[in-house]
Amino acid sequence: MNNKIVAFFALFIMTIGASAQIDRSQPPVAGPEPEISIDKPEEFTLKNGLKVLVVENHKLPRVSYSLRIDNAPVATGKKAGIESLIGSMLGNGTTTISKDDFNEEIDFLGANLNFGISGGFASSLTKYSDRILELMADAAINPLLTEEEFDKEKLNYLKV
């Protein structure tokens, strides 16, 4: 019993001694600053007036694309929320590729493709960048907007 008390007391003293060695009145010294070098983007304008900025980063084997649709604000009045329904229908297949084939190919590529009413975002491995860009363009230019899909999205919207 006496040994247990001595051991407990010794452990207590060591704990206090270990925490007393840290001087918390002085902030820790910062490590070296990382060097951030972002290249100047290449800029060009497409025939339709779309301005494109391109910055290459070869450190990661991933590529991402962002599409911004700059539409003027619309007053929806009694049809508020309709733009959310349309945005959720984008990226659900195209007039050239069925919804199941479209989603299966995106899954097979290990890519990410999201659309909304104001634009879209896609990312994939660099080696699949051409195909994911084709799928993104196809979804934006040839969306599959069927009444069946609209009714399905409307029911999902009303459940929430």
PDB file of C-alpha atoms in Angstrom:
ATOM      1  CA  MET A   1       0.000   0.000   0.000  1.00  0.00           C
ATOM      2  CA  ASN A   2       2.848   2.324   0.937  1.00  0.00           C
ATOM      3  CA  ASN A   3       4.508   1.717  -2.472  1.00  0.00           C
ATOM      4  CA  LYS A   4       1.294   2.681  -4.267  1.00  0.00           C
ATOM      5  CA  ILE A   5       1.109   6.002  -2.435  1.00  0.00           C
ATOM      6  CA  VAL A   6       4.767   6.756  -3.199  1.00  0.00           C
ATOM      7  CA  ALA A   7       4.283   5.824  -6.879  1.00  0.00           C
ATOM      8  CA  PHE A   8       1.148   7.968  -7.136  1.00  0.00           C
ATOM      9  CA  PHE A   9       2.923  10.919  -5.484  1.00  0.00           C
ATOM     10  CA  ALA A  10       5.948  10.532  -7.809  1.00  0.00           C
ATOM     11  CA  LEU A  11       3.673  10.407 -10.855  1.00  0.00           C
ATOM     12  CA  PHE A  12       1.873  13.533  -9.632  1.00  0.00           C
ATOM     13  CA  ILE A  13       5.150  15.428  -9.179  1.00  0.00           C
ATOM     14  CA  MET A  14       6.403  14.369 -12.645  1.00  0.00           C
ATOM     15  CA  THR A  15       3.148  15.538 -14.248  1.00  0.00           C
ATOM     16  CA  ILE A  16       3.400  18.952 -12.611  1.00  0.00           C
ATOM     17  CA  GLY A  17       7.095  19.189 -13.539  1.00  0.00           C
ATOM     18  CA  ALA A  18       6.441  18.305 -17.182  1.00  0.00           C
ATOM     19  CA  SER A  19       3.722  20.917 -17.612  1.00  0.00           C
ATOM     20  CA  ALA A  20       5.718  23.554 -15.759  1.00  0.00           C
ATOM     21  CA  GLN A  21       8.472  23.432 -18.384  1.00  0.00           C
ATOM     22  CA  ILE A  22       6.283  25.043 -21.085  1.00  0.00           C
ATOM     23  CA  ASP A  23       6.427  28.839 -21.067  1.00  0.00           C
ATOM     24  CA  ARG A  24       2.981  29.864 -22.259  1.00  0.00           C
ATOM     25  CA  SER A  25       3.670  33.580 -21.886  1.00  0.00           C
ATOM     26  CA  GLN A  26       5.577  33.592 -25.183  1.00  0.00           C
ATOM     27  CA  PRO A  27       3.858  32.667 -28.480  1.00  0.00           C
ATOM     28  CA  PRO A  28       5.490  29.798 -30.363  1.00  0.00           C
ATOM     29  CA  VAL A  29       7.897  30.618 -33.157  1.00  0.00           C
ATOM     30  CA  ALA A  30       6.288  30.285 -36.570  1.00  0.00           C
ATOM     31  CA  GLY A  31       7.696  27.855 -39.093  1.00  0.00           C
ATOM     32  CA  PRO A  32       8.884  28.887 -42.545  1.00  0.00           C
ATOM     33  CA  GLU A  33       6.263  30.464 -44.789  1.00  0.00           C
ATOM     34  CA  PRO A  34       5.206  28.353 -47.744  1.00  0.00           C
ATOM     35  CA  GLU A  35       5.963  29.775 -51.138  1.00  0.00           C
ATOM     36  CA  ILE A  36       2.811  30.302 -53.157  1.00  0.00           C
ATOM     37  CA  SER A  37       3.255  30.906 -56.823  1.00  0.00           C
ATOM     38  CA  ILE A  38       0.155  31.255 -58.924  1.00  0.00           C
ATOM     39  CA  ASP A  39       0.941  31.793 -62.541  1.00  0.00           C
ATOM     40  CA  LYS A  40      -0.701  34.614 -64.381  1.00  0.00           C
ATOM     41  CA  PRO A  41      -3.791  33.200 -66.102  1.00  0.00           C
ATOM     42  CA  GLU A  42      -4.020  33.012 -69.842  1.00  0.00           C
ATOM     43  CA  GLU A  43      -7.050  34.974 -70.974  1.00  0.00           C
ATOM     44  CA  PHE A  44      -9.000  34.723 -74.186  1.00  0.00           C
ATOM     45  CA  THR A  45     -12.514  35.428 -75.378  1.00  0.00           C
ATOM     46  CA  LEU A  46     -14.595  32.958 -77.366  1.00  0.00           C
ATOM     47  CA  LYS A  47     -16.662  33.922 -80.403  1.00  0.00           C
ATOM     48  CA  ASN A  48     -19.813  34.041 -78.291  1.00  0.00           C
ATOM     49  CA  GLY A  49     -18.250  36.602 -75.911  1.00  0.00           C
ATOM     50  CA  LEU A  50     -17.388  34.132 -73.151  1.00  0.00           C
ATOM     51  CA  LYS A  51     -14.203  35.182 -71.355  1.00  0.00           C
ATOM     52  CA  VAL A  52     -11.972  32.241 -70.384  1.00  0.00           C
ATOM     53  CA  LEU A  53      -9.202  32.277 -67.751  1.00  0.00           C
ATOM     54  CA  VAL A  54      -6.804  29.314 -67.688  1.00  0.00           C
ATOM     55  CA  VAL A  55      -4.233  28.555 -64.977  1.00  0.00           C
ATOM     56  CA  GLU A  56      -2.343  25.269 -65.178  1.00  0.00           C
ATOM     57  CA  ASN A  57      -1.217  23.324 -62.123  1.00  0.00           C
ATOM     58  CA  HIS A  58       0.717  20.146 -62.890  1.00  0.00           C
ATOM     59  CA  LYS A  59       1.261  19.169 -59.254  1.00  0.00           C
ATOM     60  CA  LEU A  60      -2.071  17.369 -58.920  1.00  0.00           C
ATOM     61  CA  PRO A  61      -3.366  14.772 -61.382  1.00  0.00           C
ATOM     62  CA  ARG A  62      -6.849  16.319 -61.190  1.00  0.00           C
ATOM     63  CA  VAL A  63      -8.572  18.912 -63.290  1.00  0.00           C
ATOM     64  CA  SER A  64     -11.676  20.926 -62.510  1.00  0.00           C
ATOM     65  CA  TYR A  65     -13.939  23.064 -64.626  1.00  0.00           C
ATOM     66  CA  SER A  66     -16.389  25.682 -63.515  1.00  0.00           C
ATOM     67  CA  LEU A  67     -19.127  27.083 -65.726  1.00  0.00           C
ATOM     68  CA  ARG A  68     -20.937  30.227 -64.677  1.00  0.00           C
ATOM     69  CA  ILE A  69     -24.133  31.156 -66.462  1.00  0.00           C
ATOM     70  CA  ASP A  70     -24.539  34.879 -65.965  1.00  0.00           C
ATOM     71  CA  ASN A  71     -28.276  35.335 -66.462  1.00  0.00           C
ATOM     72  CA  ALA A  72     -30.086  38.460 -65.407  1.00  0.00           C
ATOM     73  CA  PRO A  73     -32.219  38.025 -62.268  1.00  0.00           C
ATOM     74  CA  VAL A  74     -35.765  36.894 -62.952  1.00  0.00           C
ATOM     75  CA  ALA A  75     -38.799  37.781 -60.843  1.00  0.00           C
ATOM     76  CA  THR A  76     -40.619  34.466 -60.477  1.00  0.00           C
ATOM     77  CA  GLY A  77     -43.628  35.796 -58.570  1.00  0.00           C
ATOM     78  CA  LYS A  78     -46.081  32.976 -57.818  1.00  0.00           C
ATOM     79  CA  LYS A  79     -43.724  30.462 -59.461  1.00  0.00           C
ATOM     80  CA  ALA A  80     -40.912  30.932 -56.945  1.00  0.00           C
ATOM     81  CA  GLY A  81     -38.613  27.926 -56.786  1.00  0.00           C
ATOM     82  CA  ILE A  82     -39.059  26.938 -60.424  1.00  0.00           C
ATOM     83  CA  GLU A  83     -35.444  27.884 -61.147  1.00  0.00           C
ATOM     84  CA  SER A  84     -34.308  25.439 -58.458  1.00  0.00           C
ATOM     85  CA  LEU A  85     -36.269  22.665 -60.139  1.00  0.00           C
ATOM     86  CA  ILE A  86     -34.765  23.414 -63.533  1.00  0.00           C
ATOM     87  CA  GLY A  87     -31.277  23.633 -61.999  1.00  0.00           C
ATOM     88  CA  SER A  88     -31.678  20.229 -60.365  1.00  0.00           C
ATOM     89  CA  MET A  89     -32.783  18.721 -63.698  1.00  0.00           C
ATOM     90  CA  LEU A  90     -29.586  19.828 -65.443  1.00  0.00           C
ATOM     91  CA  GLY A  91     -26.970  17.100 -65.490  1.00  0.00           C
ATOM     92  CA  ASN A  92     -29.619  14.332 -65.479  1.00  0.00           C
ATOM     93  CA  GLY A  93     -28.736  13.059 -68.908  1.00  0.00           C
ATOM     94  CA  THR A  94     -28.877  14.771 -72.268  1.00  0.00           C
ATOM     95  CA  THR A  95     -30.795  14.454 -75.496  1.00  0.00           C
ATOM     96  CA  THR A  96     -27.852  12.410 -76.848  1.00  0.00           C
ATOM     97  CA  ILE A  97     -27.094  10.240 -73.762  1.00  0.00           C
ATOM     98  CA  SER A  98     -29.684   8.638 -71.486  1.00  0.00           C
ATOM     99  CA  LYS A  99     -29.731   9.580 -67.811  1.00  0.00           C
ATOM    100  CA  ASP A 100     -28.544   6.119 -66.707  1.00  0.00           C
ATOM    101  CA  ASP A 101     -25.689   5.999 -69.234  1.00  0.00           C
ATOM    102  CA  PHE A 102     -24.712   9.577 -68.386  1.00  0.00           C
ATOM    103  CA  ASN A 103     -24.551   8.893 -64.626  1.00  0.00           C
ATOM    104  CA  GLU A 104     -22.859   5.516 -65.143  1.00  0.00           C
ATOM    105  CA  GLU A 105     -20.095   7.083 -67.233  1.00  0.00           C
ATOM    106  CA  ILE A 106     -19.489   9.817 -64.655  1.00  0.00           C
ATOM    107  CA  ASP A 107     -19.258   7.158 -61.934  1.00  0.00           C
ATOM    108  CA  PHE A 108     -16.967   4.992 -64.073  1.00  0.00           C
ATOM    109  CA  LEU A 109     -14.604   7.938 -64.629  1.00  0.00           C
ATOM    110  CA  GLY A 110     -14.593   8.695 -60.890  1.00  0.00           C
ATOM    111  CA  ALA A 111     -15.620  12.225 -61.768  1.00  0.00           C
ATOM    112  CA  ASN A 112     -17.835  14.780 -60.111  1.00  0.00           C
ATOM    113  CA  LEU A 113     -20.361  16.764 -62.168  1.00  0.00           C
ATOM    114  CA  ASN A 114     -22.853  19.164 -60.610  1.00  0.00           C
ATOM    115  CA  PHE A 115     -25.215  21.644 -62.192  1.00  0.00           C
ATOM    116  CA  GLY A 116     -27.407  24.398 -60.881  1.00  0.00           C
ATOM    117  CA  ILE A 117     -29.415  27.208 -62.403  1.00  0.00           C
ATOM    118  CA  SER A 118     -26.391  29.534 -62.379  1.00  0.00           C
ATOM    119  CA  GLY A 119     -23.799  27.120 -63.765  1.00  0.00           C
ATOM    120  CA  GLY A 120     -21.942  23.907 -63.264  1.00  0.00           C
ATOM    121  CA  PHE A 121     -18.813  22.325 -61.851  1.00  0.00           C
ATOM    122  CA  ALA A 122     -16.901  19.259 -62.982  1.00  0.00           C
ATOM    123  CA  SER A 123     -13.746  17.573 -61.731  1.00  0.00           C
ATOM    124  CA  SER A 124     -11.934  14.398 -62.698  1.00  0.00           C
ATOM    125  CA  LEU A 125      -8.530  12.861 -63.096  1.00  0.00           C
ATOM    126  CA  THR A 126      -6.455  14.673 -65.701  1.00  0.00           C
ATOM    127  CA  LYS A 127      -6.428  11.683 -68.043  1.00  0.00           C
ATOM    128  CA  TYR A 128     -10.255  11.876 -68.295  1.00  0.00           C
ATOM    129  CA  SER A 129     -10.406  15.661 -68.637  1.00  0.00           C
ATOM    130  CA  ASP A 130     -11.419  15.648 -72.310  1.00  0.00           C
ATOM    131  CA  ARG A 131     -14.340  13.297 -71.715  1.00  0.00           C
ATOM    132  CA  ILE A 132     -15.641  15.052 -68.596  1.00  0.00           C
ATOM    133  CA  LEU A 133     -15.507  18.364 -70.458  1.00  0.00           C
ATOM    134  CA  GLU A 134     -17.481  16.782 -73.322  1.00  0.00           C
ATOM    135  CA  LEU A 135     -20.087  15.479 -70.858  1.00  0.00           C
ATOM    136  CA  MET A 136     -20.317  18.856 -69.126  1.00  0.00           C
ATOM    137  CA  ALA A 137     -20.747  20.686 -72.439  1.00  0.00           C
ATOM    138  CA  ASP A 138     -23.341  18.178 -73.625  1.00  0.00           C
ATOM    139  CA  ALA A 139     -25.308  18.552 -70.377  1.00  0.00           C
ATOM    140  CA  ALA A 140     -25.245  22.345 -70.664  1.00  0.00           C
ATOM    141  CA  ILE A 141     -26.098  22.526 -74.390  1.00  0.00           C
ATOM    142  CA  ASN A 142     -28.457  19.530 -74.740  1.00  0.00           C
ATOM    143  CA  PRO A 143     -30.184  19.080 -71.356  1.00  0.00           C
ATOM    144  CA  LEU A 144     -32.800  16.378 -71.041  1.00  0.00           C
ATOM    145  CA  LEU A 145     -35.756  18.368 -69.733  1.00  0.00           C
ATOM    146  CA  THR A 146     -38.693  15.968 -69.847  1.00  0.00           C
ATOM    147  CA  GLU A 147     -42.036  16.387 -68.148  1.00  0.00           C
ATOM    148  CA  GLU A 148     -41.486  13.101 -66.315  1.00  0.00           C
ATOM    149  CA  GLU A 149     -38.220  14.390 -64.793  1.00  0.00           C
ATOM    150  CA  PHE A 150     -39.880  17.711 -63.954  1.00  0.00           C
ATOM    151  CA  ASP A 151     -42.736  15.962 -62.103  1.00  0.00           C
ATOM    152  CA  LYS A 152     -40.221  13.793 -60.226  1.00  0.00           C
ATOM    153  CA  GLU A 153     -38.138  16.801 -59.156  1.00  0.00           C
ATOM    154  CA  LYS A 154     -41.293  18.718 -58.225  1.00  0.00           C
ATOM    155  CA  LEU A 155     -42.392  15.902 -55.898  1.00  0.00           C
ATOM    156  CA  ASN A 156     -38.922  15.813 -54.316  1.00  0.00           C
ATOM    157  CA  TYR A 157     -39.026  19.589 -53.893  1.00  0.00           C
ATOM    158  CA  LEU A 158     -42.456  19.484 -52.243  1.00  0.00           C
ATOM    159  CA  LYS A 159     -41.336  16.761 -49.793  1.00  0.00           C
ATOM    160  CA  VAL A 160     -38.620  19.002 -48.402  1.00  0.00           C
TER     161      VAL A 160
END
